[in-house]
Short mmCIF file of C-alpha atoms in Angstrom, two decimals:
data_model
loop_
_atom_site.label_atom_id
_atom_site.label_comp_id
_atom_site.label_asym_id
_atom_site.label_seq_id
_atom_site.Cartn_x
_atom_site.Cartn_y
_atom_site.Cartn_z
CA MET A 267 66.86 135.08 96.75
CA ALA A 268 66.28 131.58 98.02
CA ASP A 269 68.30 130.82 101.12
CA THR A 270 69.42 127.30 101.74
CA GLY A 271 71.00 128.17 105.09
CA GLU A 272 74.49 127.52 103.75
CA ASP A 273 77.06 129.91 102.38
CA ILE A 274 79.30 129.61 99.37
CA LYS A 275 82.89 129.19 100.49
CA ILE A 276 85.61 130.06 98.02
CA LYS A 277 89.18 129.38 98.92
CA GLY A 278 91.51 132.32 98.30
CA SER A 279 88.80 134.97 97.54
CA ASN A 280 85.65 136.58 98.86
CA GLU A 281 82.23 135.48 97.65
CA GLU A 282 81.71 138.32 95.23
CA ASN A 283 85.07 138.68 93.51
CA LEU A 284 86.83 135.76 91.95
CA GLU A 285 90.00 136.46 90.02
CA ASP A 286 90.94 134.31 87.03
CA GLU A 287 94.39 133.61 88.40
CA GLU A 288 92.87 132.15 91.54
CA PHE A 289 91.12 129.52 89.43
CA SER A 290 94.47 128.43 88.01
CA ASN A 291 95.92 127.76 91.44
CA THR A 292 92.91 126.29 93.23
CA GLU A 293 91.17 122.93 93.19
CA TYR A 294 87.39 123.34 93.29
CA VAL A 295 85.19 120.55 94.62
CA SER A 296 81.70 120.28 96.07
CA GLU A 297 81.56 121.32 99.72
CA HIS A 298 80.02 118.04 100.85
CA ILE A 299 82.27 115.53 99.16
CA THR A 300 83.22 111.90 99.56
CA CYS A 301 86.57 110.71 100.81
CA ASP A 302 87.35 109.48 97.28
CA GLU A 303 86.75 112.93 95.81
CA ALA A 304 88.91 114.62 98.43
CA ILE A 305 91.82 112.25 97.85
CA GLU A 306 91.57 112.69 94.07
CA ARG A 307 91.53 116.49 94.41
CA MET A 308 94.51 116.53 96.78
CA GLY A 309 96.54 114.73 94.11
CA VAL A 310 100.12 113.58 94.62
CA GLY A 311 102.68 115.79 96.29
CA PRO A 312 105.15 116.05 99.19
CA PHE A 313 102.65 114.41 101.57
CA GLN A 314 102.54 111.18 99.55
CA LEU A 315 106.33 111.25 99.22
CA PHE A 316 106.60 111.54 103.00
CA LEU A 317 104.25 108.57 103.41
CA LEU A 318 106.26 106.65 100.82
CA CYS A 319 109.45 107.12 102.85
CA VAL A 320 107.88 106.21 106.20
CA CYS A 321 105.83 103.25 104.94
CA GLY A 322 108.83 102.25 102.80
CA LEU A 323 110.96 102.16 105.95
CA ALA A 324 108.33 99.89 107.51
CA TRP A 325 108.40 97.66 104.45
CA MET A 326 112.21 97.50 104.51
CA ALA A 327 112.23 96.67 108.23
CA ASP A 328 109.71 93.86 107.66
CA ALA A 329 111.81 92.48 104.80
CA LEU A 330 114.92 92.51 106.99
CA GLU A 331 113.26 90.50 109.74
CA ILE A 332 111.76 87.93 107.37
CA SER A 333 114.92 87.57 105.27
CA LEU A 334 116.98 87.26 108.43
CA LEU A 335 115.37 83.90 109.19
CA THR A 336 117.13 82.15 106.29
CA PHE A 337 120.57 83.12 107.59
CA LEU A 338 119.78 82.98 111.31
CA LYS A 339 118.60 79.37 111.50
CA ALA A 340 121.71 78.01 109.78
CA ALA A 341 123.99 80.12 111.98
CA VAL A 342 122.44 79.12 115.33
CA VAL A 343 122.26 75.45 114.38
CA ASP A 344 125.97 75.57 113.60
CA ASP A 345 126.80 77.63 116.72
CA TRP A 346 124.88 75.38 119.13
CA GLY A 347 125.68 72.09 117.39
CA LEU A 348 122.10 71.23 116.48
CA ASN A 349 120.75 69.27 113.51
CA ALA A 350 118.57 70.34 110.58
CA TYR A 351 115.42 69.34 112.50
CA TYR A 352 115.83 72.46 114.65
CA GLU A 353 115.97 74.65 111.56
CA SER A 354 112.49 73.46 110.65
CA ILE A 355 111.26 74.15 114.19
CA LEU A 356 112.50 77.74 114.08
CA ASP A 357 110.96 78.21 110.63
CA ALA A 358 107.60 76.80 111.70
CA VAL A 359 107.43 78.81 114.94
CA VAL A 360 108.21 82.13 113.24
CA PHE A 361 105.64 81.54 110.52
CA ALA A 362 103.09 80.43 113.14
CA GLY A 363 103.59 83.82 114.81
CA MET A 364 103.12 85.52 111.47
CA LEU A 365 99.96 83.51 110.88
CA LEU A 366 98.50 84.69 114.18
CA GLY A 367 99.65 88.26 113.65
CA SER A 368 98.34 88.54 110.09
CA TRP A 369 94.78 87.83 111.17
CA GLY A 370 94.95 89.61 114.54
CA TRP A 371 96.47 92.86 113.29
CA GLY A 372 93.96 92.91 110.42
CA VAL A 373 91.06 92.89 112.88
CA ILE A 374 92.73 95.52 115.09
CA CYS A 375 93.43 97.84 112.15
CA ASP A 376 89.85 97.60 110.86
CA LYS A 377 88.25 98.10 114.28
CA PHE A 378 90.59 100.58 116.00
CA GLY A 379 92.51 102.25 113.19
CA ARG A 380 95.54 101.76 110.99
CA LYS A 381 97.82 103.98 113.09
CA ILE A 382 97.22 102.10 116.35
CA GLY A 383 97.89 98.82 114.56
CA ILE A 384 101.13 100.10 113.04
CA ALA A 385 102.42 101.32 116.42
CA ALA A 386 101.69 97.96 118.07
CA VAL A 387 103.22 95.97 115.21
CA PHE A 388 106.57 97.74 115.37
CA ALA A 389 106.65 97.77 119.16
CA PHE A 390 106.45 93.96 119.01
CA CYS A 391 109.07 93.64 116.30
CA SER A 392 111.60 96.06 117.77
CA VAL A 393 111.53 94.82 121.37
CA PHE A 394 111.50 91.09 120.67
CA GLY A 395 113.81 91.47 117.67
CA LEU A 396 116.54 93.11 119.73
CA ALA A 397 115.99 90.68 122.62
CA SER A 398 116.66 87.80 120.21
CA ALA A 399 120.28 88.90 119.93
CA PHE A 400 120.75 88.08 123.63
CA ALA A 401 119.00 84.67 123.64
CA PRO A 402 121.01 82.23 125.82
CA ASN A 403 119.75 79.07 124.10
CA PHE A 404 117.73 77.78 121.19
CA TRP A 405 114.37 77.56 122.98
CA VAL A 406 114.50 81.10 124.32
CA LEU A 407 115.43 82.27 120.82
CA THR A 408 112.46 80.32 119.43
CA VAL A 409 109.99 82.03 121.80
CA LEU A 410 111.40 85.48 121.03
CA ARG A 411 111.31 84.90 117.28
CA PHE A 412 107.69 83.72 117.60
CA PHE A 413 106.74 87.17 118.94
CA VAL A 414 108.80 88.81 116.22
CA GLY A 415 106.74 86.74 113.80
CA VAL A 416 103.53 87.98 115.43
CA GLY A 417 104.68 91.54 114.85
CA ALA A 418 105.91 90.88 111.31
CA GLY A 419 102.47 89.43 110.51
CA GLY A 420 101.16 93.01 110.65
CA GLY A 421 103.39 94.22 107.85
CA HIS A 422 100.25 94.87 105.78
CA ALA A 423 99.13 97.67 108.16
CA PRO A 424 101.35 100.48 106.78
CA PHE A 425 100.65 99.21 103.27
CA SER A 426 96.88 99.59 103.81
CA LEU A 427 97.36 103.11 105.17
CA PHE A 428 99.49 104.11 102.20
CA THR A 429 96.97 102.60 99.75
CA GLU A 430 94.10 104.58 101.26
CA LEU A 431 95.82 107.94 100.81
CA LEU A 432 96.70 107.58 97.12
CA PRO A 433 94.68 108.89 94.13
CA SER A 434 93.45 106.10 91.85
CA LYS A 435 95.70 107.01 88.91
CA SER A 436 98.84 106.94 91.07
CA ARG A 437 98.13 103.80 93.12
CA GLY A 438 99.70 101.34 90.68
CA PHE A 439 102.98 103.26 90.51
CA PHE A 440 103.36 104.01 94.22
CA LEU A 441 102.25 100.58 95.47
CA LEU A 442 104.83 98.99 93.21
CA PHE A 443 107.49 101.57 93.98
CA ILE A 444 107.18 100.88 97.70
CA GLU A 445 108.24 97.30 96.93
CA VAL A 446 111.68 98.74 96.13
CA PHE A 447 112.08 99.12 99.89
CA TRP A 448 111.33 95.41 100.32
CA THR A 449 114.02 94.60 97.79
CA ILE A 450 116.41 96.96 99.56
CA GLY A 451 115.62 95.14 102.82
CA THR A 452 116.38 91.70 101.37
CA VAL A 453 119.59 92.90 99.69
CA VAL A 454 120.73 94.72 102.85
CA CYS A 455 120.03 91.60 104.91
CA ALA A 456 122.08 89.49 102.49
CA GLY A 457 124.83 92.11 102.70
CA PHE A 458 124.83 92.08 106.50
CA ALA A 459 124.84 88.26 106.46
CA TRP A 460 127.90 88.35 104.24
CA LEU A 461 129.53 90.93 106.55
CA PHE A 462 128.91 89.17 109.86
CA LEU A 463 128.44 85.48 109.01
CA GLY A 464 130.92 85.50 106.15
CA HIS A 465 133.67 86.95 108.37
CA LYS A 466 133.38 84.77 111.42
CA GLN A 467 137.10 85.06 111.97
CA ILE A 468 136.50 88.72 112.83
CA PHE A 469 133.18 88.60 114.72
CA GLY A 470 133.60 85.17 116.29
CA ASP A 471 130.70 83.17 117.75
CA TYR A 472 128.70 86.37 118.27
CA CYS A 473 128.47 86.98 114.52
CA TRP A 474 124.76 86.00 114.26
CA ARG A 475 123.95 88.10 117.33
CA TYR A 476 125.42 91.19 115.66
CA LEU A 477 123.35 90.38 112.58
CA VAL A 478 120.11 90.11 114.58
CA GLY A 479 120.83 93.34 116.48
CA VAL A 480 121.59 95.36 113.36
CA CYS A 481 118.46 94.06 111.58
CA SER A 482 116.27 95.32 114.45
CA VAL A 483 117.44 98.95 114.10
CA PRO A 484 114.91 99.93 111.35
CA MET A 485 112.11 98.71 113.65
CA PHE A 486 113.09 101.27 116.29
CA LEU A 487 113.37 103.98 113.61
CA MET A 488 109.84 103.11 112.52
CA LEU A 489 108.58 103.48 116.09
CA ILE A 490 109.98 107.02 116.13
CA ALA A 491 108.20 107.80 112.85
CA VAL A 492 104.75 106.46 113.85
CA PRO A 493 103.59 109.64 115.70
CA PHE A 494 104.03 111.61 112.45
CA LEU A 495 101.74 109.31 110.48
CA PRO A 496 98.09 110.32 109.89
CA GLU A 497 95.14 108.05 110.50
CA SER A 498 93.45 106.79 107.35
CA PRO A 499 90.67 109.25 106.38
CA ARG A 500 88.78 106.35 104.79
CA PHE A 501 88.75 104.54 108.14
CA LEU A 502 87.68 107.74 109.92
CA THR A 503 84.75 108.41 107.57
CA LEU A 504 83.68 104.78 107.86
CA LYS A 505 83.56 105.27 111.64
CA GLY A 506 81.64 108.57 111.27
CA LYS A 507 84.60 110.66 112.48
CA THR A 508 84.36 113.14 109.63
CA GLU A 509 85.94 116.07 111.52
CA LYS A 510 89.11 114.05 112.10
CA ALA A 511 89.11 113.03 108.43
CA GLU A 512 88.81 116.72 107.46
CA ASN A 513 91.79 117.52 109.69
CA VAL A 514 93.82 114.89 107.82
CA PHE A 515 92.86 116.48 104.50
CA LYS A 516 93.78 119.94 105.82
CA ARG A 517 97.23 118.57 106.54
CA VAL A 518 97.44 116.94 103.10
CA ALA A 519 96.30 120.18 101.43
CA PHE A 520 98.97 122.17 103.30
CA TRP A 521 101.76 119.75 102.37
CA ASN A 522 100.65 119.50 98.74
CA ARG A 523 100.20 123.30 98.47
CA LYS A 524 96.50 123.08 97.67
CA GLY A 525 95.56 125.96 99.96
CA LYS A 526 93.04 125.66 102.77
CA PHE A 527 90.77 122.64 102.81
CA LEU A 528 87.30 123.94 103.74
CA ALA A 529 85.12 121.13 102.43
CA LYS A 530 82.96 118.86 104.56
CA ILE A 531 83.47 115.12 104.21
CA LYS A 532 80.42 112.90 103.89
CA SER A 533 80.13 110.28 106.57
CA GLU A 534 80.14 106.71 105.27
CA ASP A 535 79.28 104.94 108.52
CA THR A 536 75.79 103.82 107.48
CA THR A 537 74.45 101.57 104.74
CA SER A 538 71.79 102.59 102.21
CA ASP A 539 69.05 101.32 104.56
CA GLY A 540 70.36 103.40 107.48
CA LYS A 541 72.13 100.65 109.43
CA LYS A 542 75.54 101.17 110.97
CA LYS A 543 78.33 99.64 108.93
CA VAL A 544 80.23 96.83 110.60
CA THR A 545 84.00 96.79 110.27
CA GLY A 546 86.36 93.85 110.57
CA SER A 547 83.67 91.19 110.00
CA PHE A 548 84.87 88.01 108.31
CA LEU A 549 81.47 87.45 106.63
CA GLN A 550 81.82 90.73 104.72
CA LEU A 551 84.50 89.06 102.62
CA PHE A 552 81.71 86.89 101.17
CA SER A 553 79.03 89.57 100.81
CA SER A 554 78.27 88.79 97.15
CA ALA A 555 78.96 86.08 94.59
CA LYS A 556 81.72 88.06 92.88
CA MET A 557 83.31 89.03 96.19
CA THR A 558 83.22 85.39 97.31
CA ILE A 559 85.00 84.24 94.14
CA SER A 560 87.54 87.07 94.49
CA THR A 561 88.19 86.31 98.15
CA ILE A 562 88.75 82.58 97.61
CA CYS A 563 90.95 83.11 94.55
CA ILE A 564 93.02 85.80 96.28
CA PHE A 565 93.61 83.57 99.31
CA ILE A 566 94.84 80.72 97.08
CA LEU A 567 96.98 83.10 95.01
CA TRP A 568 98.70 84.37 98.16
CA TRP A 569 99.28 80.79 99.26
CA CYS A 570 100.82 79.88 95.91
CA GLY A 571 102.87 83.08 95.77
CA SER A 572 104.29 82.61 99.25
CA LEU A 573 105.10 78.95 98.64
CA ALA A 574 107.06 79.87 95.52
CA TYR A 575 108.68 83.03 96.94
CA TYR A 576 110.03 81.43 100.12
CA GLY A 577 110.80 78.27 98.19
CA VAL A 578 113.08 80.18 95.85
CA TYR A 579 114.54 82.03 98.84
CA ILE A 580 115.28 78.86 100.82
CA LEU A 581 116.56 76.84 97.86
CA THR A 582 118.99 79.54 96.72
CA PRO A 583 121.57 78.91 99.51
CA LYS A 584 121.32 75.16 98.85
CA TYR A 585 122.01 75.59 95.13
CA PHE A 586 124.93 77.93 95.80
CA SER A 587 126.72 76.10 98.60
CA THR A 588 129.50 73.56 98.55
CA THR A 589 130.66 71.01 101.10
CA VAL A 590 134.14 71.62 102.50
CA GLY A 591 135.10 68.83 104.88
CA ASN A 592 132.10 68.40 107.20
CA LYS A 593 130.75 71.91 106.75
CA GLN A 594 128.65 73.66 104.14
CA GLU A 595 130.27 76.76 102.65
CA THR A 596 127.71 79.22 101.26
CA ASP A 597 128.49 81.54 98.37
CA TYR A 598 126.98 84.76 99.75
CA GLY A 599 128.03 86.66 96.63
CA GLN A 600 125.79 84.50 94.45
CA ILE A 601 122.91 84.84 96.95
CA LEU A 602 123.35 88.62 96.95
CA LEU A 603 123.19 88.61 93.14
CA VAL A 604 119.98 86.53 93.10
CA SER A 605 118.43 88.75 95.82
CA ALA A 606 119.16 91.82 93.71
CA ALA A 607 117.06 90.23 90.93
CA GLU A 608 113.96 91.42 92.82
CA LEU A 609 114.52 94.92 91.44
CA PRO A 610 114.13 93.94 87.75
CA GLY A 611 111.15 91.82 88.87
CA LEU A 612 109.61 94.95 90.29
CA LEU A 613 110.20 96.84 87.04
CA PHE A 614 108.75 93.89 85.14
CA ALA A 615 105.57 94.07 87.23
CA TYR A 616 105.30 97.84 86.81
CA ALA A 617 105.55 97.58 83.04
CA PHE A 618 102.78 94.99 82.85
CA ILE A 619 100.51 96.39 85.55
CA ASN A 620 100.23 99.72 83.77
CA SER A 621 100.10 98.35 80.24
CA PHE A 622 97.82 95.33 80.69
CA GLY A 623 96.16 95.76 84.10
CA ARG A 624 96.50 94.01 87.46
CA LYS A 625 95.16 90.58 86.51
CA ARG A 626 97.36 90.07 83.45
CA ALA A 627 100.42 91.29 85.35
CA ILE A 628 99.81 88.66 88.05
CA SER A 629 99.25 85.98 85.42
CA ILE A 630 102.38 86.71 83.36
CA THR A 631 104.74 87.00 86.33
CA PHE A 632 103.55 83.74 87.92
CA LEU A 633 104.03 81.98 84.60
CA THR A 634 107.56 83.41 84.28
CA CYS A 635 108.57 82.14 87.72
CA GLY A 636 107.06 78.71 87.14
CA LEU A 637 108.87 78.16 83.84
CA PHE A 638 112.29 79.27 85.11
CA LEU A 639 111.95 77.19 88.28
CA VAL A 640 111.49 74.11 86.11
CA CYS A 641 114.71 75.06 84.31
CA LEU A 642 116.62 74.65 87.62
CA ILE A 643 116.28 70.87 87.40
CA ILE A 644 118.27 70.85 84.14
CA PRO A 645 121.89 69.71 84.76
CA THR A 646 123.97 72.59 83.44
CA GLU A 647 126.72 75.09 84.23
CA ARG A 648 126.65 77.10 87.46
CA TRP A 649 126.42 80.45 85.66
CA LEU A 650 123.34 79.25 83.75
CA LEU A 651 121.71 78.05 86.98
CA THR A 652 122.37 81.53 88.35
CA ILE A 653 120.50 83.07 85.41
CA PHE A 654 117.55 80.68 85.92
CA ALA A 655 117.45 81.53 89.64
CA ILE A 656 117.60 85.26 88.89
CA CYS A 657 114.71 85.03 86.41
CA ALA A 658 112.63 82.89 88.80
CA ARG A 659 113.29 85.34 91.65
CA ALA A 660 112.39 88.29 89.42
CA GLY A 661 109.19 86.56 88.28
CA ILE A 662 107.92 85.69 91.76
CA MET A 663 108.83 89.16 93.03
CA GLY A 664 106.76 90.66 90.22
CA ALA A 665 103.85 88.34 91.03
CA THR A 666 103.83 89.16 94.75
CA CYS A 667 104.14 92.89 94.02
CA ALA A 668 101.17 92.77 91.66
CA LEU A 669 99.20 90.81 94.28
CA TRP A 670 99.98 93.45 96.90
CA VAL A 671 98.53 96.08 94.58
CA TYR A 672 95.48 94.05 93.58
CA THR A 673 94.41 92.77 97.01
CA PRO A 674 93.73 96.03 98.92
CA GLU A 675 92.05 97.45 95.82
CA THR A 676 89.62 94.52 95.74
CA PHE A 677 88.47 94.55 99.38
CA PRO A 678 86.25 97.45 100.63
CA THR A 679 87.49 99.78 103.39
CA SER A 680 85.44 98.03 106.09
CA VAL A 681 87.46 94.82 105.68
CA ARG A 682 90.52 95.98 103.74
CA SER A 683 93.03 95.26 106.51
CA LEU A 684 91.23 92.05 107.51
CA GLY A 685 91.10 90.80 103.91
CA THR A 686 94.73 91.66 103.33
CA GLY A 687 95.61 90.18 106.71
CA ILE A 688 93.89 86.85 106.02
CA SER A 689 95.53 86.79 102.59
CA SER A 690 98.80 87.22 104.45
CA CYS A 691 97.70 84.39 106.78
CA CYS A 692 97.41 82.10 103.76
CA ALA A 693 100.89 83.20 102.76
CA ARG A 694 102.19 82.39 106.25
CA ILE A 695 100.67 78.90 106.13
CA ALA A 696 102.53 78.33 102.89
CA GLY A 697 105.61 79.81 104.56
CA MET A 698 105.35 77.20 107.32
CA ILE A 699 105.10 74.39 104.77
CA THR A 700 107.89 75.69 102.53
CA PRO A 701 110.87 74.84 104.77
CA LEU A 702 109.51 71.34 105.34
CA ILE A 703 109.33 70.84 101.58
CA ALA A 704 112.78 72.31 101.06
CA ASN A 705 114.57 70.64 103.97
CA VAL A 706 112.85 67.24 104.02
CA LEU A 707 111.85 66.43 100.43
CA ILE A 708 115.18 67.63 99.09
CA GLU A 709 116.73 64.66 100.90
CA VAL A 710 114.49 62.37 98.83
CA ASN A 711 115.12 64.13 95.52
CA ILE A 712 116.66 67.55 94.98
CA ASN A 713 114.25 68.25 92.11
CA LEU A 714 111.05 67.42 94.02
CA PRO A 715 110.77 70.77 95.90
CA VAL A 716 111.47 72.65 92.67
CA LEU A 717 108.61 70.87 90.89
CA ILE A 718 106.21 71.62 93.77
CA TYR A 719 107.11 75.32 93.80
CA SER A 720 106.84 75.49 90.02
CA GLY A 721 103.46 73.75 90.11
CA SER A 722 102.13 76.32 92.59
CA CYS A 723 103.07 79.10 90.15
CA LEU A 724 101.29 77.37 87.27
CA LEU A 725 98.18 76.89 89.46
CA ALA A 726 98.25 80.60 90.25
CA PHE A 727 98.54 81.36 86.54
CA VAL A 728 95.27 79.49 85.93
CA LEU A 729 93.45 81.09 88.89
CA THR A 730 94.13 84.65 87.72
CA HIS A 731 91.85 83.99 84.75
CA ILE A 732 88.96 83.30 87.17
CA LEU A 733 89.23 86.59 89.09
CA PRO A 734 86.07 88.64 88.37
CA TYR A 735 87.49 92.12 88.99
CA GLU A 736 90.07 94.27 87.25
CA THR A 737 90.89 96.91 89.86
CA ALA A 738 92.89 99.47 87.86
CA GLY A 739 91.27 102.85 88.56
CA LYS A 740 88.85 101.34 91.10
CA SER A 741 87.24 103.53 93.74
CA LEU A 742 88.47 102.34 97.15
CA GLY A 743 85.40 103.81 98.79
CA ALA A 744 83.03 101.66 96.75
CA GLU A 745 81.68 98.42 98.19
CA GLU A 746 81.75 96.86 94.72
CA ASN A 747 84.16 97.27 91.85
CA SER A 748 83.44 100.72 90.39
CA LYS A 749 85.65 103.35 88.83
CA VAL A 750 86.53 106.68 90.39
CA THR A 751 84.56 109.44 88.65
CA ILE A 752 85.70 112.93 89.56
CA LYS A 753 84.57 116.00 87.63
CA PRO A 754 87.29 117.79 85.66
CA ILE A 755 88.31 121.20 86.98
CA GLU A 756 86.93 122.95 83.88
CA ILE A 757 83.42 121.64 84.60
CA LEU A 758 83.69 122.82 88.20
CA LYS A 759 84.68 126.28 86.98
CA ARG A 760 81.58 126.42 84.79
CA GLU A 761 79.45 125.31 87.72
CA GLN A 762 80.96 128.17 89.75
CA GLU A 763 79.93 130.65 87.05
CA GLU A 764 76.41 129.19 87.09
CA ILE A 765 76.28 129.60 90.85
CA GLU A 766 77.26 133.26 90.57
CA SER A 767 74.60 133.91 87.88
CA SER A 768 71.87 131.84 89.58
CA PRO A 769 71.64 132.25 93.38
CA ARG A 770 69.20 129.34 93.54
CA GLU A 771 72.08 127.05 92.75
CA ARG A 772 73.75 127.89 96.08
CA THR A 773 73.41 124.27 97.12
CA LYS A 774 76.30 123.53 94.73
CA LEU A 775 78.78 124.54 97.35
CA ILE A 776 82.48 124.91 96.56
CA VAL A 777 85.65 125.60 98.45
#
């Protein structure tokens, strides 16, 4: 008998006796397997549901802090007797912090790990978020919200971690489903704004401080949850830390009732010519012609999406407010209704992303938002304007959700957080411009900002047809766009029988 120096390892049985019922309850894979293969074999189970809840909490907390800005700036300007110019300052400073954080946290997550980045992000947001509730004046508040913005810029970190622990067939569903938590965050924020700001006779001048304090609570809850999160096994294998990656898969196997995980993970820390892989390098985003086109198009799409999303968000209070005396009275009920439109937008994206793929879903949803935004300039009844605003909000929510799915699937593991982070940077730049468009140009003509936001959606619609990759079913471990190919369990069973009948095939190791 030829001896390769390695033993056959069979989970749940000894090497000589394999019962049929054990095959029915066991996943069989090659002993030396890639991270992709391990994730596919672990499937979806309680572990992914746990990650969904924790990363969903992070997503909801991020949505609360970002949505809070719309209500906070108007409240503090009114409380401290400032003019609209200060609203723009607060907007710009927060988005400048997000711009810095988006890039910085991307580099940190790619070089030091997703988990470390997540912990730092929510430490920033929780501490400075709560401190904002005690700000004695506008400038102190501005500095504190800048650091909240820096933390919020890393909102992509838990999303990247979640993406990297999902099987290819389930990614579309789960990455869209997690957006439900974002919608919950925006709706909850609107609800809290109605509770505290809409009942100033009860909460007095401290109403916005209560709002800021309550919105920071999920950040502290997320800090408590961080120690229970795993590190990304894709990041670990890319760094050559295969034993730690195997420990993550042992935990996943236990949670998902897959039995003991005995396989060895292949290290992916070197290139085909034996050089060490570099992580977090900006130049890797332009490593080939197709990747260069993808990177540039994705950055512009995020810019367009953010411009339209925050444009719709900022314009909504202006369309649903009335002047009573010298003060603006906002209809928080209408805003709450429009915010809730994000949920059907999410369902809209899910239907298209699974039926027609990522690219077409992005294209259709951007077109929907652009067309309904144009409808807002039509003089008509208030209820019809509400319907137009709901459809526009649903469309841009669907577009951003589809972009969040597409982007991490396009970039390789070595620059996934950086690529997503820089994409988020582009979104933050648009976010900084958006309030200037909404607050300044609206004084010139109320329809001018609407036309700009609509035009950005139509530009995005055109760009989606240039994207070279369709990422549905893509292998996240691949440097280029290739599909995940995992052997069916029946084939692996036959290979096991061949191993038993031919000892020379002992190199086909199984667990």
